[in-house]
Coordinates of C-alpha atoms in Angstrom, one line a residue:
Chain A
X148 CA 108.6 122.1 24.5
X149 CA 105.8 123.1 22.4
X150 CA 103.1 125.1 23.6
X151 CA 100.5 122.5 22.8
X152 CA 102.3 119.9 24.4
X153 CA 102.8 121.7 27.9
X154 CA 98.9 122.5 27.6
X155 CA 98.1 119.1 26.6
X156 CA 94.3 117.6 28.6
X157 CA 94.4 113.9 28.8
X158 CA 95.3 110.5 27.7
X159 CA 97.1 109.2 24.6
X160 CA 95.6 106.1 23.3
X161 CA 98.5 104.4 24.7
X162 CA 97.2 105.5 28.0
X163 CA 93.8 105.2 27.1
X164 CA 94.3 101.6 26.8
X165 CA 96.4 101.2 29.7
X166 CA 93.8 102.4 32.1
X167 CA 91.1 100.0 30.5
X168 CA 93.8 97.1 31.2
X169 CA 93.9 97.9 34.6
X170 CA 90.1 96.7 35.0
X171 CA 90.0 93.6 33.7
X172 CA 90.2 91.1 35.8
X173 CA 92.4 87.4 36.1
X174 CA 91.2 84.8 34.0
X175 CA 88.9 86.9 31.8
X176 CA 88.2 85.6 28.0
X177 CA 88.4 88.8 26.7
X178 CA 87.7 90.1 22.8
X179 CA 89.3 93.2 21.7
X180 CA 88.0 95.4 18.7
X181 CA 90.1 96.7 16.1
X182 CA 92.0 99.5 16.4
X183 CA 92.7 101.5 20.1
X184 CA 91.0 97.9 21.8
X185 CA 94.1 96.0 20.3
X186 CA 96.6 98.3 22.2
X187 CA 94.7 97.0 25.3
X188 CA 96.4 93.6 25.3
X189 CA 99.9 95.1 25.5
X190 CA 99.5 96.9 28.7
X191 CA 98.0 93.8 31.1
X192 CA 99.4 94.3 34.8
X193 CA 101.9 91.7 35.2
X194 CA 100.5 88.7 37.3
X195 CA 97.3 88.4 35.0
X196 CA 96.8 85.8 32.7
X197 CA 93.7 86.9 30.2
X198 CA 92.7 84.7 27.4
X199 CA 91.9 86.4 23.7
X200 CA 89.1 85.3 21.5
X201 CA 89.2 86.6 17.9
X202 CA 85.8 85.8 16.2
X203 CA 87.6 84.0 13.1
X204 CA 87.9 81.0 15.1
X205 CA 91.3 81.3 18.1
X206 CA 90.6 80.9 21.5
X207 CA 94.3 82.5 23.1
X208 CA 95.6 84.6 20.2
X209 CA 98.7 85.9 21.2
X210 CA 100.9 88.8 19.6
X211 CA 101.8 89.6 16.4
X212 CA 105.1 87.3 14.7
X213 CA 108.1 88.4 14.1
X214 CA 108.7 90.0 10.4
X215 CA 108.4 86.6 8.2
X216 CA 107.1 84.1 10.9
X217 CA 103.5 85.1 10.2
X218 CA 101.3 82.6 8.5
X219 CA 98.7 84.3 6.1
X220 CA 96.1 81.4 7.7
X221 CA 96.3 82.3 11.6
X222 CA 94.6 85.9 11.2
X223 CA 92.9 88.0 13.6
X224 CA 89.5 89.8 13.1
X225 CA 90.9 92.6 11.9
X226 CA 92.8 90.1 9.2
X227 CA 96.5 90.9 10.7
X228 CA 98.8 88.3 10.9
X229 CA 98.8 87.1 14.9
X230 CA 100.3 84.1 16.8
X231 CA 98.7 81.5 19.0
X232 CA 99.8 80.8 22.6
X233 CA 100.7 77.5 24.3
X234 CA 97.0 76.7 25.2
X235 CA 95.4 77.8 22.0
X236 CA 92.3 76.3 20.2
X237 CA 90.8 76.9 17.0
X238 CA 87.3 76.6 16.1
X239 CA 84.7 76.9 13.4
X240 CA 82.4 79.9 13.1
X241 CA 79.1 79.3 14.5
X242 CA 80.8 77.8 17.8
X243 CA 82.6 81.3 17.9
X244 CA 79.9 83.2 17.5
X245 CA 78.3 80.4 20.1
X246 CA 81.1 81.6 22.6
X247 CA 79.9 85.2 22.1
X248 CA 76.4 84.8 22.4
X249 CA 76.2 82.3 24.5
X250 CA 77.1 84.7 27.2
X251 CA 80.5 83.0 27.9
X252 CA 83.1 85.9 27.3
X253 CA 83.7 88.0 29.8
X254 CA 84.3 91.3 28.5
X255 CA 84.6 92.8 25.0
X256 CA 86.3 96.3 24.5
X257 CA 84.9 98.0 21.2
X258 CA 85.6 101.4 19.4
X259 CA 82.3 103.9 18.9
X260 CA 80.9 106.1 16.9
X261 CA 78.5 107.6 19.2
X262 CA 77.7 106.2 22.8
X263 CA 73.9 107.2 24.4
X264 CA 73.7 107.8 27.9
X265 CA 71.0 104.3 28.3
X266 CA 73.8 102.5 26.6
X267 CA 72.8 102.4 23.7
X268 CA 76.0 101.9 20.9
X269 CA 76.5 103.3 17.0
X270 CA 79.7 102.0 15.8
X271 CA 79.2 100.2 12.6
X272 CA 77.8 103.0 10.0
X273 CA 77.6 107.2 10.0
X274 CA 74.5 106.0 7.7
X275 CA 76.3 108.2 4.7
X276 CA 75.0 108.2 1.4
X277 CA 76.9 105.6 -0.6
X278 CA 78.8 104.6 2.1
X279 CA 79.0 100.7 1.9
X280 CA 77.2 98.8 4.8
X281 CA 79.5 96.6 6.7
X282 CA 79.1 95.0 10.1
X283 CA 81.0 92.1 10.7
X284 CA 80.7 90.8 14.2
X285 CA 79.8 94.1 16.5
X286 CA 76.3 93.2 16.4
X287 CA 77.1 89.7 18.1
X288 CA 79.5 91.0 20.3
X289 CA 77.5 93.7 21.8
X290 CA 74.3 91.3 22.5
X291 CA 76.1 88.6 24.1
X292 CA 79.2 89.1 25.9
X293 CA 78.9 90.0 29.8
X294 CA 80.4 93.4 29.9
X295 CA 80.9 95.8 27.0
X296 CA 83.4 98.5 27.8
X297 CA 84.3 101.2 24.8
X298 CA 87.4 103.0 24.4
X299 CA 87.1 106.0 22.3
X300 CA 88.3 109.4 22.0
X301 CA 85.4 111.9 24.0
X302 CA 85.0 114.0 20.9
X303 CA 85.6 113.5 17.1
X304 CA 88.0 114.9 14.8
X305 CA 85.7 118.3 14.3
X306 CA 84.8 118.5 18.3
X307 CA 81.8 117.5 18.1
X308 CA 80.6 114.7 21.4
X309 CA 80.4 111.6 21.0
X310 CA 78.8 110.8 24.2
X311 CA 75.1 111.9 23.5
X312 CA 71.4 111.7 24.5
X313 CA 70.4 109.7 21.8
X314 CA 72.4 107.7 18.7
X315 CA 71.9 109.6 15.4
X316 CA 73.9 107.2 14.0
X317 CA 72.3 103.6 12.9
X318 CA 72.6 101.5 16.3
X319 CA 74.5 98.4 16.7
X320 CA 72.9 97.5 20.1
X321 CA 70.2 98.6 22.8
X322 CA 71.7 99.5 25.9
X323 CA 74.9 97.3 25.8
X324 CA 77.7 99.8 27.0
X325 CA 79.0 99.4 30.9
X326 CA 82.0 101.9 31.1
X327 CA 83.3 104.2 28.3
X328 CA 86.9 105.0 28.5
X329 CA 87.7 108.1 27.0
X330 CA 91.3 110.8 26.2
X331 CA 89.2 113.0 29.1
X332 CA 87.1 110.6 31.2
X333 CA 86.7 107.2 32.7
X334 CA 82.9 107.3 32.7
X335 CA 80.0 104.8 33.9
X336 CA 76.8 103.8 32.3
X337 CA 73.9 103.8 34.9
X338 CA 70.4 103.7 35.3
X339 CA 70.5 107.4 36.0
X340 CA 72.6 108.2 32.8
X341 CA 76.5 109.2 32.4
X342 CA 78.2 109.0 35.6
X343 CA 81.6 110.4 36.0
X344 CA 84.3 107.4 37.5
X345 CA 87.5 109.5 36.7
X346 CA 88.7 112.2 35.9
X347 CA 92.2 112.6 33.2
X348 CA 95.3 115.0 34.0
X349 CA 94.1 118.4 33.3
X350 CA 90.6 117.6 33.0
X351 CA 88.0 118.8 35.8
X352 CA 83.8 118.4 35.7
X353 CA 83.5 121.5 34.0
X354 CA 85.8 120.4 31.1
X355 CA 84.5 117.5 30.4
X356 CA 80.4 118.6 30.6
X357 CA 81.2 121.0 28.1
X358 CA 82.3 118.3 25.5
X359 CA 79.3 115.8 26.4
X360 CA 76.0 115.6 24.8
X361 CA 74.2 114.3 27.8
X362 CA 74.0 115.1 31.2
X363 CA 77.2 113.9 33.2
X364 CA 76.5 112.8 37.0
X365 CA 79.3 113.9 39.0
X366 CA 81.9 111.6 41.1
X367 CA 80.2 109.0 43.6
X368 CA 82.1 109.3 46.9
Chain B
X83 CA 84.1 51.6 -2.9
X84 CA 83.8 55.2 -1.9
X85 CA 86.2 57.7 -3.7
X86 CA 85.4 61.5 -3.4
X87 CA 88.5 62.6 -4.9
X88 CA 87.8 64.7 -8.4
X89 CA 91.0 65.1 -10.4
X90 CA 91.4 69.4 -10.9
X91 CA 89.4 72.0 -9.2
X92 CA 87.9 72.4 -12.9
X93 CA 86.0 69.1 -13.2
X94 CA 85.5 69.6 -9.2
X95 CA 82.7 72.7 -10.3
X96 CA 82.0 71.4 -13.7
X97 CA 78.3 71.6 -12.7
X98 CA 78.2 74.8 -11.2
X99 CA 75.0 76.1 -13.0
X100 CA 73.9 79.8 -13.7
X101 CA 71.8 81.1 -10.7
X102 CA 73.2 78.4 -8.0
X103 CA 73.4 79.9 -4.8
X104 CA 77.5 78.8 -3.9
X105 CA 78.7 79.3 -0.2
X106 CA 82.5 80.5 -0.2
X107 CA 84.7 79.8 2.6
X108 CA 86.7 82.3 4.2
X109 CA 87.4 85.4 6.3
X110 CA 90.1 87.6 4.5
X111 CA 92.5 85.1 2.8
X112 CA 92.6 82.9 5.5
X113 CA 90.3 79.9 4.4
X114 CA 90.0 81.2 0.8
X115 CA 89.5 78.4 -1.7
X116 CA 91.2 80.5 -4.1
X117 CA 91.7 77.9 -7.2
X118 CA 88.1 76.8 -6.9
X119 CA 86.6 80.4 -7.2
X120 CA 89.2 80.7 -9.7
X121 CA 88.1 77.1 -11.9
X122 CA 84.6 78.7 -11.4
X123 CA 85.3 81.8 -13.2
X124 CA 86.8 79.7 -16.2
X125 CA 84.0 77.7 -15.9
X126 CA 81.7 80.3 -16.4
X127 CA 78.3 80.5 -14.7
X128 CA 76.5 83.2 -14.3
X129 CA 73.9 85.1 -12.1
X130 CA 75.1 83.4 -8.7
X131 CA 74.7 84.3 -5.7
X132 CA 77.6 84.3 -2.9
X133 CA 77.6 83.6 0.5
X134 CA 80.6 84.5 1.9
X135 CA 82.4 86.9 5.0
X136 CA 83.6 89.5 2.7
X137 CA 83.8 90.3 -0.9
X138 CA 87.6 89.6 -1.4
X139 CA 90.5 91.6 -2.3
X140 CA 92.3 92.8 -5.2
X141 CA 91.8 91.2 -8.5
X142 CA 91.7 87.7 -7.4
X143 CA 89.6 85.0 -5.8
X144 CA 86.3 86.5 -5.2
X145 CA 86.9 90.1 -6.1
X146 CA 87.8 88.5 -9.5
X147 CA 84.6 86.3 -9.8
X148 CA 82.4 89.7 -9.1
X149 CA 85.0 91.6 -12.1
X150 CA 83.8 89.1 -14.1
X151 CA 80.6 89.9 -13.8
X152 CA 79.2 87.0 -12.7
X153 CA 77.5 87.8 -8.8
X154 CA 74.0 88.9 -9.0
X155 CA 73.7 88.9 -5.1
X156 CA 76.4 88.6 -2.2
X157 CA 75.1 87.8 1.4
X158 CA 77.8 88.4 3.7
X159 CA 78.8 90.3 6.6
X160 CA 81.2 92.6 5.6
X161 CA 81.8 93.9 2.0
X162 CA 84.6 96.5 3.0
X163 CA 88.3 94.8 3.2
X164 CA 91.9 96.7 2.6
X165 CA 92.5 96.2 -1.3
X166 CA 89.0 95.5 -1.9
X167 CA 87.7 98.2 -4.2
X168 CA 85.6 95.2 -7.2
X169 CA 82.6 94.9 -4.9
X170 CA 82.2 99.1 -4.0
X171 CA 82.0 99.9 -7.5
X172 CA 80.0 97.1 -8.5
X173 CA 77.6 98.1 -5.5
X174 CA 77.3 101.3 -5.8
X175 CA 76.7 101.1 -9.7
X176 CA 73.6 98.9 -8.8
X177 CA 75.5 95.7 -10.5
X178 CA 75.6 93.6 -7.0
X179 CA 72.7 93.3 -4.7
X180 CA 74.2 92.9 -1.2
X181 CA 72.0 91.1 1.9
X182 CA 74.2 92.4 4.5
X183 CA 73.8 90.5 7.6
X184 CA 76.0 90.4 11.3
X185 CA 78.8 88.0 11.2
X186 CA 77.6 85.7 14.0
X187 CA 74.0 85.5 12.5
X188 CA 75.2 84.5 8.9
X189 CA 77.4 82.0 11.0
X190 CA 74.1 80.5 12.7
X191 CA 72.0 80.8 9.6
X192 CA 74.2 78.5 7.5
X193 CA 74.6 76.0 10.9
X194 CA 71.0 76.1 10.9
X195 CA 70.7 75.6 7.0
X196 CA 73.3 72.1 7.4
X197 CA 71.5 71.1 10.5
X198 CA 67.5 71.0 9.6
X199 CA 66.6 74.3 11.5
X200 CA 64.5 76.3 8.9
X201 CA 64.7 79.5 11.1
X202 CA 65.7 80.5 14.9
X203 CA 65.8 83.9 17.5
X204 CA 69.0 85.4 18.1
X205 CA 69.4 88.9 20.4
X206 CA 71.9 90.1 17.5
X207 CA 70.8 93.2 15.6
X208 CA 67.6 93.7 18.2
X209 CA 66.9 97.3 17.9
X210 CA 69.4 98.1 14.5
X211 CA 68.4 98.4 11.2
X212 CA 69.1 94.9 10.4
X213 CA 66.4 93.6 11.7
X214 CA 64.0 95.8 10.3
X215 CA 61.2 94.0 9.2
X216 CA 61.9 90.9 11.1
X217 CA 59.3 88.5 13.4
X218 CA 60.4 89.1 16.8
X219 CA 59.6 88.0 20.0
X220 CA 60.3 88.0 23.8
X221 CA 61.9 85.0 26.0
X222 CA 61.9 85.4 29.3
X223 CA 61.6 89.3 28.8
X224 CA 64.5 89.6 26.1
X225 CA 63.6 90.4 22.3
X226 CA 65.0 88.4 19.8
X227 CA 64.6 88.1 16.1
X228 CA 63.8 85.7 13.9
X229 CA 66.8 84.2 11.4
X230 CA 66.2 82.0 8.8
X231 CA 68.5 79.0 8.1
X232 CA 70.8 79.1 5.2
X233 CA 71.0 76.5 1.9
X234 CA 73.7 76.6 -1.0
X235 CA 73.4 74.4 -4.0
X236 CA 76.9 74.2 -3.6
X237 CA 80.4 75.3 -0.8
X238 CA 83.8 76.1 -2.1
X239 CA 85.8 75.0 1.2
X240 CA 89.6 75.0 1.6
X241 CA 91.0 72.4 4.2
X242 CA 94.3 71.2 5.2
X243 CA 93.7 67.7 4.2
X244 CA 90.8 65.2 3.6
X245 CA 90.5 61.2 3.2
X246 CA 88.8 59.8 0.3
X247 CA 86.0 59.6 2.0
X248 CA 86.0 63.3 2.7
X249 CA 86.6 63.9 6.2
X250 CA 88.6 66.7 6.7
X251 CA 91.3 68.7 8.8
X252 CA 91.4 72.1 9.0
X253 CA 94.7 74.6 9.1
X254 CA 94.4 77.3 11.8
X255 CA 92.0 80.1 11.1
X256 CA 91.3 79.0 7.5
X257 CA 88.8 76.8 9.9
X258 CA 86.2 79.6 10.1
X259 CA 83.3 79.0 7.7
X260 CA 84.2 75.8 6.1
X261 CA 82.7 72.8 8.4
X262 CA 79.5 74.8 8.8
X263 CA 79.2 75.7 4.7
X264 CA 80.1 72.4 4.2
X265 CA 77.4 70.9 6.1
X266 CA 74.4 73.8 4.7
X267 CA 75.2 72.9 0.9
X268 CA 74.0 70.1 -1.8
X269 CA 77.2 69.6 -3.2
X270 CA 80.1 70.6 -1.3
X271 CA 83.8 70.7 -2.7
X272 CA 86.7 70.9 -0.5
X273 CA 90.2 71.6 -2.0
X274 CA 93.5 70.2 0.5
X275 CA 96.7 70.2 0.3
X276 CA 97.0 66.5 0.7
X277 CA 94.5 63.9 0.3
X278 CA 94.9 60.4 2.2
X279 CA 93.7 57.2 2.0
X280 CA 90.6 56.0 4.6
X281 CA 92.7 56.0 7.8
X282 CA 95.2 58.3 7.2
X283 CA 93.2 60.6 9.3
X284 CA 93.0 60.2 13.1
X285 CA 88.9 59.9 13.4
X286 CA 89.3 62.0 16.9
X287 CA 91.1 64.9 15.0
X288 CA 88.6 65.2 12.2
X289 CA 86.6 68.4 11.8
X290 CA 84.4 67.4 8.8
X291 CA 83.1 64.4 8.6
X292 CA 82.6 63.3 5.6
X293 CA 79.0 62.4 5.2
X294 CA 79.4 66.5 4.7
X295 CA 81.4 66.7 2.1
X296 CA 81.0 65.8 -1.4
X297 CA 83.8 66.0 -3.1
X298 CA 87.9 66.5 -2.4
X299 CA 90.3 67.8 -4.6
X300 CA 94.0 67.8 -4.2
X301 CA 95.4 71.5 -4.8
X302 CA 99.3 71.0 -3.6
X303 CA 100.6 74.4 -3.2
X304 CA 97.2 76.9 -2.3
X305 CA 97.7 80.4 -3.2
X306 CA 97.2 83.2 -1.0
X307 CA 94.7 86.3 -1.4
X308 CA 97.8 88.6 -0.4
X309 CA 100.9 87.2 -1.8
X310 CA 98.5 87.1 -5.5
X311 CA 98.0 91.2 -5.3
X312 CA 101.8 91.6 -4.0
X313 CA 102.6 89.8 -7.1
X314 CA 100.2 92.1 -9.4
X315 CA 98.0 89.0 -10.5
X316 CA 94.8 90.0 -11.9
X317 CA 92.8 86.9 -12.8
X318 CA 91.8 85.4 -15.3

C-alpha cells in the first residue's frame, strides 16, 4: 500500500454522496446537479422511495439504460441518456421550472464553486475573461426548492477553500445553502455562520479550520 | 375546412424573413427540430435572432445555422454544450450577441409571451449579475425581479405527432420547450413524425392544442443532433 493511501483524510466522492443519501428523507422529490449530485441517487438506504425531477421535463427519472436501450429524446439535464420509472410523467418547461419555484421540491443537491458562510452560493461562473456565460437552471433551483444541500470537495484543485467569508465569484443565489457536504466535513449553515455537523476519518477541528475561509463553529452537543 | 399540414419543412419556413426573432425548441438534441433549422438555413434569412436552451452541437442543427452566419443575437440559457465549439468562437469574435438568461426564467418569459403577461417577478437571479439593472421589488418581504414576457415572429417545434388541425403529442423529453414556444410565436411550425386526421388524436392526451400551432409538417424519420456528428455531417 502506498504511502498516500495509508495517509489518506476523508471521503471519496463515492462516500461523499453516500453520506448526503443518508439525509434525505422518504418520499422526497429530489433534483440532483450534475456531476458528484448524480452519484447521490445510487447510494439511497434501502426502504426509501425518492422521486427525481430533471428540469428538461421527467418527474421519476430513473437510471441510465443499458448500452443501446437509450433513447436520444428521454435526456437528463446534464443531456445523458436516462430511463423513466413506472410512475413517470413528462412535462413542458415552464411547469418544470413551476415545480422548482413553486417551492414544491423538496431538496436539490448542487456542486459549488465557492460557498459563503450566510449561504450565499457561486457555482455558475469563476467570472474569467472570455470564459463563456452559461447558467442553465442553478439560478431557479437555488431560489425555489425547500432545501439546498451542496456536495463539493472542501478545497479546490490548488488548495485553496472553497468555503469562505464572502463569494468572489459571481453569485447564483443569496443565502440558499442548508448543509455542505464536503471530502473533510459535514457542515451546517446557521445564522451564526459555519457550524461543524461531522467530522470525516482522519479529519479533527484543527484540520479542517485550517482549510476554511470562514470561521468554523465547533460540534453542537 | 381546416388543413395546417405544409408539404416539406422548406415551404413550412418559406417566409422566414431577415431579422425575425424565431424560437427553437429543444434542450440538447432532445426536441431539436433539426430539418426545420436545417430548411431555414437553405432558405436563407439573415440577421435573426434565436431563442433557444443552448446553441447546438457540432456542425448541425443550430450550430450550423450560427456557421452560416446567419444569428445576430441568441437568448438562451446556456451556450456551453459537449461538441459545441460554432457559438464560442462566434462569441468571442464579437459575431453573436448572447442575452444569457436562467433556464426557468427564459421558460416563464416565453409562457408569459404566449399567454398575454407583458412582464412578471420571479426570486431567480435576486442578488446575481443577471439581474443587474432590473426593476425589483419586495412581496411579502422577498425581492424579486422583474421579467419581461417573450414574443417570436416565428417557433421551430418538433412533436411526435399532430392532427391537421395542429394539436399535438409530444415524445418524452423532446416535450421541453415546444408547447410554451409554440404558444409565444406568430407563426409556429411543428415538424411530426406522423400527421393524423381530426380525431386521430385522443383530445385528453393532447399537449398543444392547436389554436397554438400554425402549421404541421410531416418529417418521417427525424434526425438526431448526435447520431449527425457521429456520422461526420456538417451541414449544409
Amino acid at each position: 500500500m502506498s504511502e498516500s493511501m495509508t495517509q489518506r483524510v476523508g471521503w471519496t466522492r463515492e462516500q461523499m454522496a453516500q453520506r448526503v443519501a443518508q439525509d434525505i428523507e422518504n418520499g422526497s422529490y429530489v433534483n440532483l446537479g450534475i456531476g458528484i449530485p448524480e452519484l447521490v441517487a445510487k447510494f439511497v438506504p434501502e426502504g426509501r422511495t425518492l422521486i427525481y425531477h430533471t428540469e428538461n421535463g421527467l418527474l421519476g427519472m430513473g437510471p441510465s439504460p443499458e448500452e443501446g436501450e437509450g433513447d436520444p429524446e428521454l435526456i437528463n439535464a446534464g443531456k445523458k441518456q436516462v430511463s423513466a420509472i413506472p410512475g413517470a410523467a413528462y412535462f413542458h418547461h415552464a411547469d418544470s421550472f413551476s415545480m422548482i419555484r413553486g417551492g414544491h421540491l423538496d431538496l436539490c443537491v448542487l456542486g459549488a464553486l465557492q460557498v459563503a458562510q450566510n449561504g450565499d452560493l457561486a457555482n455558475w461562473s469563476t467570472g474569467e475573461e472570455g470564459a463563456i456565460p452559461a447558467v442553465g437552471g442553478a439560478m431557479d433551483l437555488v431560489a425555489g426548492v425547500k432545501k439546498i444541500y451542496v456536495i463539493t470537495q472542501h478545497t479546490t484543485k490548488t488548495g485553496e477553500p472553497k468555503l469562505v467569508e464572502s463569494c468572489t465569484y459571481p453569485l447564483t443565489g443569496l443565502g440558499v445553502v442548508t448543509r455542505v457536504y464536503t471530502d473533510l466535513a459535514v457542515i451546517d449553515v446557521t445564522p451564526d455562520g459555519f457550524r461543524l455537523v461531522e467530522l470525516t476519518p482522519g479529519a479533527d477541528f484543527a484540520y479542517v479550520q485550517e482549510r476554511t475561509g470562514a470561521q468554523l463553529l465547533p460540534l453542537s452537543h | 375546412m381546416i388543413d395546417k399540414q405544409i408539404s416539406s419543412p422548406a415551404e413550412a419556413v418559406r417566409d422566414v424573413f431577415d431579422g425575425a426573432t424565431v424560437m427553437v425548441g429543444g434542450f440538447g438534441e432532445a426536441g431539436s427540430p433539426i430539418e426545420l433549422i436545417h430548411a431555414l438555413i437553405d432558405q436563407g434569412s439573415k440577421d435573426l435572432t434565436i431563442v433557444s436552451n443552448n446553441t447546438g452541437s457540432g456542425e448541425v442543427g443550430l450550430a450550423a445555422l450560427l456557421k452560416a452566419g446567419r444569428v445576430r443575437k441568441f437568448i438562451c440559457s446556456f451556450p456551453r454544450t459537449a461538441n459545441s465549439t460554432v457559438f464560442p468562437e462566434l462569441y468571442r469574435a464579437g459575431k453573436c450577441e448572447l442575452e444569457l438568461v436562467p433556464q426557468g426564467t427564459l421558460a416563464e418569459r416565453i409562457r408569459a409571451g404566449g399567454a398575454g403577461i407583458p412582464a412578471f417577478y420571479t426570486p431567480s437571479a435576486v442578488g446575481t449579475p443577471l439581474a443587474e439593472g432590473k426593476e425589483s421589488r419586495e412581496f411579502d418581504g422577498r425581492e424579486y425581479v422583474m421579467e419581461h414576457g417573450l414574443k417570436a415572429d416565428f417557433a421551430f417545434v418538433k412533436g411526435r405527432s399532430a392532427d391537421t388541425y395542429g394539436n399535438v403529442v409530444y415524445n418524452k423529453t423532446a416535450r421541453n420547450f415546444g408547447p410554451i414556444m409554440a404558444m409565444a410565436a406568430k407563426v409556429s411550425i411543428v415538424q411530426v413524425e406522423s400527421v393524423v386526421e381530426p380525431g386521430g388524436i385522443d383530445p385528453e392526451s393532447v399537449v398543444s392544442p392547436g389554436i397554438f400551432v400554425s402549421r404541421v409538417v410531416e418529417v418521417a424519420e427525424p434526425a438526431h443532433e448526435s447520431e449527425l456528428i457521429a456520422a461526420g455531417v456538417s451541414y449544409p
